[in-house]
PDB file of C-alpha atoms in Angstrom:
ATOM      1  CA  UNK A   1    -122.766  -5.014  -5.271  1.00 38.00           C
ATOM      2  CA  UNK A   2    -120.491  -1.181  -3.612  1.00 42.00           C
ATOM      3  CA  UNK A   3    -117.181  -1.550  -2.004  1.00 43.00           C
ATOM      4  CA  UNK A   4    -117.473  -0.896   1.682  1.00 43.00           C
ATOM      5  CA  UNK A   5    -114.843   1.259   3.088  1.00 41.00           C
ATOM      6  CA  UNK A   6    -111.623  -1.144   4.173  1.00 42.00           C
ATOM      7  CA  UNK A   7    -109.663  -0.253   7.091  1.00 43.00           C
ATOM      8  CA  UNK A   8    -106.044   0.532   6.042  1.00 55.00           C
ATOM      9  CA  UNK A   9    -106.703  -0.208   2.685  1.00 77.00           C
ATOM     10  CA  UNK A  10    -104.306   1.353  -0.029  1.00 86.00           C
ATOM     11  CA  UNK A  11    -105.129   0.371  -3.367  1.00 92.00           C
ATOM     12  CA  UNK A  12    -102.351   1.441  -6.293  1.00 94.00           C
ATOM     13  CA  UNK A  13    -103.424   2.068  -9.596  1.00 95.00           C
ATOM     14  CA  UNK A  14    -100.694   1.739 -12.133  1.00 95.00           C
ATOM     15  CA  UNK A  15    -102.119   2.955 -15.751  1.00 94.00           C
ATOM     16  CA  UNK A  16     -99.942   5.063 -18.114  1.00 92.00           C
ATOM     17  CA  UNK A  17    -103.699   6.971 -19.799  1.00 91.00           C
ATOM     18  CA  UNK A  18    -104.548   9.887 -17.399  1.00 93.00           C
ATOM     19  CA  UNK A  19    -108.022   9.616 -18.164  1.00 92.00           C
ATOM     20  CA  UNK A  20    -108.102   6.067 -17.119  1.00 91.00           C
ATOM     21  CA  UNK A  21    -106.452   6.356 -14.151  1.00 90.00           C
ATOM     22  CA  UNK A  22    -107.931   9.449 -12.594  1.00 92.00           C
ATOM     23  CA  UNK A  23    -111.491   7.824 -13.657  1.00 93.00           C
ATOM     24  CA  UNK A  24    -110.572   4.914 -11.471  1.00 93.00           C
ATOM     25  CA  UNK A  25    -109.341   6.786  -8.655  1.00 94.00           C
ATOM     26  CA  UNK A  26    -112.503   8.586  -8.213  1.00 93.00           C
ATOM     27  CA  UNK A  27    -114.519   5.866  -8.455  1.00 93.00           C
ATOM     28  CA  UNK A  28    -112.372   4.233  -5.462  1.00 92.00           C
ATOM     29  CA  UNK A  29    -112.394   7.658  -3.812  1.00 91.00           C
ATOM     30  CA  UNK A  30    -116.064   7.731  -3.914  1.00 92.00           C
ATOM     31  CA  UNK A  31    -116.787   4.423  -2.001  1.00 91.00           C
ATOM     32  CA  UNK A  32    -114.242   5.628   0.660  1.00 89.00           C
ATOM     33  CA  UNK A  33    -110.830   3.411  -0.543  1.00 89.00           C
ATOM     34  CA  UNK A  34    -107.619   4.796  -0.473  1.00 90.00           C
ATOM     35  CA  UNK A  35    -105.443   5.029  -3.628  1.00 91.00           C
ATOM     36  CA  UNK A  36    -102.293   6.142  -5.446  1.00 92.00           C
ATOM     37  CA  UNK A  37    -102.108   6.528  -8.903  1.00 95.00           C
ATOM     38  CA  UNK A  38     -98.786   6.228 -10.911  1.00 95.00           C
ATOM     39  CA  UNK A  39     -98.511   6.554 -14.870  1.00 94.00           C
ATOM     40  CA  UNK A  40     -95.398   3.659 -15.019  1.00 94.00           C
ATOM     41  CA  UNK A  41     -94.534   0.615 -13.399  1.00 92.00           C
ATOM     42  CA  UNK A  42     -91.239   1.309 -11.989  1.00 93.00           C
ATOM     43  CA  UNK A  43     -93.054   4.595 -10.364  1.00 92.00           C
ATOM     44  CA  UNK A  44     -95.322   1.554  -8.596  1.00 91.00           C
ATOM     45  CA  UNK A  45     -92.788  -0.328  -7.550  1.00 91.00           C
ATOM     46  CA  UNK A  46     -90.614   2.407  -5.919  1.00 89.00           C
ATOM     47  CA  UNK A  47     -93.534   3.336  -3.403  1.00 87.00           C
ATOM     48  CA  UNK A  48     -94.873   0.231  -2.715  1.00 84.00           C
ATOM     49  CA  UNK A  49     -94.690  -1.134   0.815  1.00 75.00           C
ATOM     50  CA  UNK A  50     -96.764  -3.082   4.288  1.00 61.00           C
ATOM     51  CA  UNK A  51     -99.773  -0.933   3.942  1.00 68.00           C
ATOM     52  CA  UNK A  52    -100.405  -1.645   0.001  1.00 69.00           C
ATOM     53  CA  UNK A  53    -103.526  -3.727   0.006  1.00 81.00           C
ATOM     54  CA  UNK A  54    -104.230  -4.195  -3.946  1.00 88.00           C
ATOM     55  CA  UNK A  55    -102.405  -3.070  -7.444  1.00 92.00           C
ATOM     56  CA  UNK A  56    -104.791  -2.452 -10.429  1.00 95.00           C
ATOM     57  CA  UNK A  57    -102.265  -3.029 -13.498  1.00 94.00           C
ATOM     58  CA  UNK A  58    -103.152  -1.749 -16.925  1.00 94.00           C
ATOM     59  CA  UNK A  59    -101.572  -4.876 -19.332  1.00 91.00           C
ATOM     60  CA  UNK A  60     -99.706  -2.156 -21.735  1.00 91.00           C
ATOM     61  CA  UNK A  61     -97.825  -0.001 -19.185  1.00 93.00           C
ATOM     62  CA  UNK A  62     -95.471   2.762 -20.803  1.00 93.00           C
ATOM     63  CA  UNK A  63     -92.316   0.985 -19.777  1.00 93.00           C
ATOM     64  CA  UNK A  64     -93.375  -2.640 -19.635  1.00 93.00           C
ATOM     65  CA  UNK A  65     -96.182  -5.001 -19.598  1.00 92.00           C
ATOM     66  CA  UNK A  66     -98.333  -5.957 -16.513  1.00 92.00           C
ATOM     67  CA  UNK A  67     -96.475  -9.455 -16.379  1.00 92.00           C
ATOM     68  CA  UNK A  68     -93.077  -7.681 -16.540  1.00 93.00           C
ATOM     69  CA  UNK A  69     -94.662  -5.785 -13.173  1.00 92.00           C
ATOM     70  CA  UNK A  70     -95.685  -8.253 -11.307  1.00 90.00           C
ATOM     71  CA  UNK A  71     -92.863 -10.223 -11.925  1.00 89.00           C
ATOM     72  CA  UNK A  72     -90.604  -7.429 -10.602  1.00 89.00           C
ATOM     73  CA  UNK A  73     -93.044  -7.194  -7.949  1.00 87.00           C
ATOM     74  CA  UNK A  74     -92.341 -10.630  -6.923  1.00 82.00           C
ATOM     75  CA  UNK A  75     -88.488 -10.291  -6.631  1.00 81.00           C
ATOM     76  CA  UNK A  76     -88.860  -7.305  -4.313  1.00 79.00           C
ATOM     77  CA  UNK A  77     -91.143  -9.015  -1.804  1.00 75.00           C
ATOM     78  CA  UNK A  78     -94.262  -8.047  -2.810  1.00 79.00           C
ATOM     79  CA  UNK A  79     -97.381 -10.629  -3.081  1.00 76.00           C
ATOM     80  CA  UNK A  80    -100.379  -8.377  -3.535  1.00 83.00           C
ATOM     81  CA  UNK A  81    -103.692  -9.498  -5.240  1.00 87.00           C
ATOM     82  CA  UNK A  82    -103.573  -8.052  -8.683  1.00 90.00           C
ATOM     83  CA  UNK A  83    -106.224  -7.060 -11.317  1.00 92.00           C
ATOM     84  CA  UNK A  84    -105.390  -6.201 -14.527  1.00 92.00           C
ATOM     85  CA  UNK A  85    -107.117  -4.182 -17.039  1.00 92.00           C
ATOM     86  CA  UNK A  86    -106.865  -5.142 -20.529  1.00 89.00           C
ATOM     87  CA  UNK A  87    -108.364  -4.491 -23.871  1.00 86.00           C
ATOM     88  CA  UNK A  88    -111.818  -5.437 -25.089  1.00 79.00           C
ATOM     89  CA  UNK A  89    -111.679  -9.154 -26.661  1.00 74.00           C
ATOM     90  CA  UNK A  90    -107.699  -9.389 -25.834  1.00 77.00           C
ATOM     91  CA  UNK A  91    -108.442 -12.913 -24.467  1.00 79.00           C
ATOM     92  CA  UNK A  92    -104.286 -14.052 -24.839  1.00 83.00           C
ATOM     93  CA  UNK A  93    -103.473 -11.143 -22.829  1.00 84.00           C
ATOM     94  CA  UNK A  94    -106.279 -12.045 -19.937  1.00 83.00           C
ATOM     95  CA  UNK A  95    -104.952 -15.641 -20.307  1.00 84.00           C
ATOM     96  CA  UNK A  96    -101.177 -14.821 -19.877  1.00 85.00           C
ATOM     97  CA  UNK A  97    -101.411 -12.210 -17.071  1.00 85.00           C
ATOM     98  CA  UNK A  98    -103.514 -14.737 -15.240  1.00 84.00           C
ATOM     99  CA  UNK A  99    -101.121 -17.538 -16.052  1.00 81.00           C
ATOM    100  CA  UNK A 100     -98.479 -15.363 -14.441  1.00 82.00           C
ATOM    101  CA  UNK A 101    -100.123 -14.085 -11.246  1.00 81.00           C
ATOM    102  CA  UNK A 102    -102.944 -11.881 -11.867  1.00 85.00           C
ATOM    103  CA  UNK A 103    -105.871 -12.488  -9.288  1.00 84.00           C
ATOM    104  CA  UNK A 104    -108.616 -11.352 -12.026  1.00 86.00           C
ATOM    105  CA  UNK A 105    -108.880  -9.898 -14.999  1.00 88.00           C
ATOM    106  CA  UNK A 106    -111.010  -7.356 -16.585  1.00 88.00           C
ATOM    107  CA  UNK A 107    -111.840  -5.814 -19.816  1.00 87.00           C
ATOM    108  CA  UNK A 108    -111.748  -2.053 -20.513  1.00 85.00           C
ATOM    109  CA  UNK A 109    -113.838  -0.376 -21.317  1.00 88.00           C
ATOM    110  CA  UNK A 110    -116.293  -1.106 -18.246  1.00 89.00           C
ATOM    111  CA  UNK A 111    -118.932   0.080 -16.000  1.00 90.00           C
ATOM    112  CA  UNK A 112    -117.495   1.467 -12.742  1.00 91.00           C
ATOM    113  CA  UNK A 113    -119.966  -0.725 -10.995  1.00 92.00           C
ATOM    114  CA  UNK A 114    -118.322  -3.992 -12.420  1.00 91.00           C
ATOM    115  CA  UNK A 115    -114.911  -2.633 -11.754  1.00 91.00           C
ATOM    116  CA  UNK A 116    -115.760  -1.975  -7.883  1.00 92.00           C
ATOM    117  CA  UNK A 117    -117.055  -5.747  -7.891  1.00 90.00           C
ATOM    118  CA  UNK A 118    -114.592  -7.351  -9.433  1.00 88.00           C
ATOM    119  CA  UNK A 119    -111.544  -5.392  -6.820  1.00 90.00           C
ATOM    120  CA  UNK A 120    -114.355  -5.894  -3.830  1.00 86.00           C
ATOM    121  CA  UNK A 121    -113.642  -9.829  -4.885  1.00 84.00           C
ATOM    122  CA  UNK A 122    -109.628  -8.807  -4.994  1.00 82.00           C
ATOM    123  CA  UNK A 123    -109.618  -7.185  -1.799  1.00 80.00           C
ATOM    124  CA  UNK A 124    -111.661  -9.838  -0.103  1.00 76.00           C
ATOM    125  CA  UNK A 125    -109.388 -12.394   2.111  1.00 54.00           C
ATOM    126  CA  UNK A 126    -112.352 -15.098   1.796  1.00 48.00           C
ATOM    127  CA  UNK A 127    -112.569 -14.647  -2.153  1.00 51.00           C
ATOM    128  CA  UNK A 128    -111.932 -18.057  -4.008  1.00 56.00           C
ATOM    129  CA  UNK A 129    -108.825 -16.376  -5.422  1.00 55.00           C
ATOM    130  CA  UNK A 130    -107.114 -16.002  -1.896  1.00 57.00           C
ATOM    131  CA  UNK A 131    -108.251 -19.391  -0.899  1.00 64.00           C
ATOM    132  CA  UNK A 132    -106.634 -20.403  -4.120  1.00 67.00           C
ATOM    133  CA  UNK A 133    -103.575 -18.441  -3.578  1.00 64.00           C
ATOM    134  CA  UNK A 134    -103.287 -19.605  -0.228  1.00 65.00           C
ATOM    135  CA  UNK A 135    -103.439 -23.270  -1.101  1.00 74.00           C
ATOM    136  CA  UNK A 136    -101.316 -23.301  -3.653  1.00 73.00           C
ATOM    137  CA  UNK A 137     -98.396 -21.130  -1.409  1.00 69.00           C
ATOM    138  CA  UNK A 138     -98.923 -23.652   1.042  1.00 77.00           C
ATOM    139  CA  UNK A 139     -98.106 -26.345  -1.548  1.00 81.00           C
ATOM    140  CA  UNK A 140     -94.914 -24.936  -2.763  1.00 78.00           C
ATOM    141  CA  UNK A 141     -93.806 -24.507   0.733  1.00 78.00           C
ATOM    142  CA  UNK A 142     -94.354 -28.670   1.529  1.00 85.00           C
ATOM    143  CA  UNK A 143     -92.895 -29.358  -2.050  1.00 85.00           C
ATOM    144  CA  UNK A 144     -89.873 -27.698  -1.375  1.00 85.00           C
ATOM    145  CA  UNK A 145     -89.197 -29.718   1.646  1.00 88.00           C
ATOM    146  CA  UNK A 146     -88.390 -32.493  -0.900  1.00 89.00           C
ATOM    147  CA  UNK A 147     -84.971 -33.185  -1.716  1.00 91.00           C
ATOM    148  CA  UNK A 148     -83.715 -33.216  -5.547  1.00 90.00           C
ATOM    149  CA  UNK A 149     -84.455 -36.761  -5.878  1.00 93.00           C
ATOM    150  CA  UNK A 150     -87.612 -36.813  -4.198  1.00 93.00           C
ATOM    151  CA  UNK A 151     -88.886 -33.886  -6.463  1.00 90.00           C
ATOM    152  CA  UNK A 152     -87.972 -36.493  -9.658  1.00 92.00           C
ATOM    153  CA  UNK A 153     -89.525 -39.265  -7.924  1.00 94.00           C
ATOM    154  CA  UNK A 154     -92.633 -37.125  -7.391  1.00 92.00           C
ATOM    155  CA  UNK A 155     -92.883 -35.863 -11.195  1.00 91.00           C
ATOM    156  CA  UNK A 156     -92.986 -39.228 -12.454  1.00 93.00           C
ATOM    157  CA  UNK A 157     -95.723 -40.478 -10.011  1.00 93.00           C
ATOM    158  CA  UNK A 158     -97.788 -37.793 -10.223  1.00 90.00           C
ATOM    159  CA  UNK A 159     -97.461 -39.038 -14.477  1.00 90.00           C
ATOM    160  CA  UNK A 160     -98.535 -41.841 -13.455  1.00 90.00           C
ATOM    161  CA  UNK A 161     -95.931 -43.807 -13.386  1.00 92.00           C
ATOM    162  CA  UNK A 162     -95.331 -47.242 -11.345  1.00 93.00           C
ATOM    163  CA  UNK A 163     -92.637 -48.092  -8.953  1.00 93.00           C
ATOM    164  CA  UNK A 164     -90.947 -50.478 -11.358  1.00 94.00           C
ATOM    165  CA  UNK A 165     -91.035 -47.517 -14.706  1.00 94.00           C
ATOM    166  CA  UNK A 166     -89.567 -44.637 -12.145  1.00 95.00           C
ATOM    167  CA  UNK A 167     -86.952 -47.462 -11.204  1.00 94.00           C
ATOM    168  CA  UNK A 168     -85.762 -47.542 -14.531  1.00 95.00           C
ATOM    169  CA  UNK A 169     -85.798 -44.512 -15.589  1.00 94.00           C
ATOM    170  CA  UNK A 170     -83.951 -43.172 -12.648  1.00 94.00           C
ATOM    171  CA  UNK A 171     -80.915 -46.083 -12.935  1.00 94.00           C
ATOM    172  CA  UNK A 172     -82.246 -46.856  -9.286  1.00 94.00           C
ATOM    173  CA  UNK A 173     -83.473 -50.301  -7.553  1.00 94.00           C
ATOM    174  CA  UNK A 174     -87.507 -50.592  -6.975  1.00 94.00           C
ATOM    175  CA  UNK A 175     -86.690 -50.295  -3.593  1.00 95.00           C
ATOM    176  CA  UNK A 176     -85.254 -46.794  -3.432  1.00 95.00           C
ATOM    177  CA  UNK A 177     -88.089 -45.927  -5.137  1.00 95.00           C
ATOM    178  CA  UNK A 178     -90.354 -46.793  -2.679  1.00 95.00           C
ATOM    179  CA  UNK A 179     -88.385 -45.316  -0.031  1.00 95.00           C
ATOM    180  CA  UNK A 180     -88.772 -41.986  -1.840  1.00 95.00           C
ATOM    181  CA  UNK A 181     -91.951 -42.357  -2.042  1.00 94.00           C
ATOM    182  CA  UNK A 182     -92.752 -43.116   1.657  1.00 94.00           C
ATOM    183  CA  UNK A 183     -90.954 -39.913   2.427  1.00 94.00           C
ATOM    184  CA  UNK A 184     -92.131 -37.772   0.137  1.00 94.00           C
ATOM    185  CA  UNK A 185     -95.571 -38.518   1.565  1.00 93.00           C
ATOM    186  CA  UNK A 186     -94.596 -38.025   5.509  1.00 93.00           C
ATOM    187  CA  UNK A 187     -92.897 -34.823   4.557  1.00 92.00           C
ATOM    188  CA  UNK A 188     -95.593 -33.378   2.126  1.00 91.00           C
ATOM    189  CA  UNK A 189     -98.053 -34.908   4.751  1.00 91.00           C
ATOM    190  CA  UNK A 190    -100.109 -36.698   2.083  1.00 90.00           C
ATOM    191  CA  UNK A 191    -102.248 -39.439   3.008  1.00 87.00           C
ATOM    192  CA  UNK A 192    -102.570 -41.024  -0.699  1.00 88.00           C
ATOM    193  CA  UNK A 193    -101.506 -40.597  -4.463  1.00 88.00           C
ATOM    194  CA  UNK A 194    -104.391 -38.714  -4.955  1.00 88.00           C
ATOM    195  CA  UNK A 195    -104.028 -36.163  -2.371  1.00 87.00           C
ATOM    196  CA  UNK A 196    -100.664 -36.188  -3.799  1.00 89.00           C
ATOM    197  CA  UNK A 197    -101.690 -35.072  -7.078  1.00 87.00           C
ATOM    198  CA  UNK A 198    -103.712 -32.414  -6.131  1.00 86.00           C
ATOM    199  CA  UNK A 199    -101.014 -31.057  -4.005  1.00 87.00           C
ATOM    200  CA  UNK A 200     -98.740 -30.777  -7.252  1.00 86.00           C
ATOM    201  CA  UNK A 201    -101.541 -29.395  -9.629  1.00 84.00           C
ATOM    202  CA  UNK A 202    -102.345 -26.583  -6.210  1.00 80.00           C
ATOM    203  CA  UNK A 203     -98.494 -25.593  -6.952  1.00 78.00           C
ATOM    204  CA  UNK A 204     -98.433 -25.391 -10.367  1.00 77.00           C
ATOM    205  CA  UNK A 205    -101.132 -23.148 -10.060  1.00 68.00           C
ATOM    206  CA  UNK A 206     -99.396 -20.462  -8.247  1.00 58.00           C
ATOM    207  CA  UNK A 207     -99.299 -18.063 -11.452  1.00 39.00           C
ATOM    208  CA  UNK A 208     -95.884 -17.703 -12.843  1.00 42.00           C
ATOM    209  CA  UNK A 209     -94.355 -18.836  -9.637  1.00 42.00           C
ATOM    210  CA  UNK A 210     -94.316 -22.574 -10.387  1.00 39.00           C
ATOM    211  CA  UNK A 211     -91.648 -24.277  -8.542  1.00 38.00           C
ATOM    212  CA  UNK A 212     -88.637 -25.015 -10.491  1.00 40.00           C
ATOM    213  CA  UNK A 213     -88.012 -28.435 -11.716  1.00 43.00           C
ATOM    214  CA  UNK A 214     -84.669 -30.103 -11.139  1.00 39.00           C
ATOM    215  CA  UNK A 215     -83.456 -31.532 -14.999  1.00 40.00           C
ATOM    216  CA  UNK A 216     -84.921 -35.266 -14.856  1.00 41.00           C
ATOM    217  CA  UNK A 217     -82.436 -37.810 -15.660  1.00 41.00           C
ATOM    218  CA  UNK A 218     -82.910 -40.330 -18.334  1.00 44.00           C
ATOM    219  CA  UNK A 219     -80.360 -43.144 -18.420  1.00 43.00           C
ATOM    220  CA  UNK A 220     -80.945 -47.401 -18.494  1.00 40.00           C
ATOM    221  CA  UNK A 221     -81.135 -48.764 -15.143  1.00 39.00           C
ATOM    222  CA  UNK A 222     -77.962 -48.534 -12.939  1.00 38.00           C
ATOM    223  CA  UNK A 223     -79.635 -50.282  -9.796  1.00 39.00           C
ATOM    224  CA  UNK A 224     -78.426 -48.777  -6.825  1.00 41.00           C
ATOM    225  CA  UNK A 225     -78.287 -51.505  -3.696  1.00 37.00           C
ATOM    226  CA  UNK A 226     -79.600 -48.662  -0.985  1.00 38.00           C
ATOM    227  CA  UNK A 227     -81.703 -45.409  -1.044  1.00 40.00           C
ATOM    228  CA  UNK A 228     -79.255 -42.264  -1.001  1.00 39.00           C
TER     229      UNK A 228
END
């Protein structure tokens, strides 16, 4: 399916190979999509702005990897769909790129129509990848409302542990665990443990941007009288 002309669409092609980036630029120009080409990750990072719509990034750039590029882009506040170009058969690179935040991967060499179709999916707000990314962002937002202790309790809850076990591992009373559990449900808007587990999984799927986990405290039960 050809990619139609996009309003205010700007795709950045980041590829150290001149022939490759020129070929991709011509393919985008033929379907009416504006693009800018860059030979290094640093060049692309220097010009990313609000008008940018998507990034096409070669996995092995001259100055950094695609994963390093995505990390730098994120640090500068850029959260754009990324289509990573890997070498044919390099499954490990594709998996690593997806875990690090890539929206999709395509193995080179590839046919231009296949590339345009994958890019179309990245640009589409209604694509499965975009929808998953939105769910993950919402999950992270809700989970960051939790206190440090509530986050510790939550991690044990999603591991399937009962209140008695959680109380023993954290050195708090069962009553305190139940208070934390109620607060977790309220803050996250979850109605069940199953829903809470799905929320946790969605946050974990925010590729390369997992919530920082507080160090878990493992100690003998030293019961707290009341919830903190």
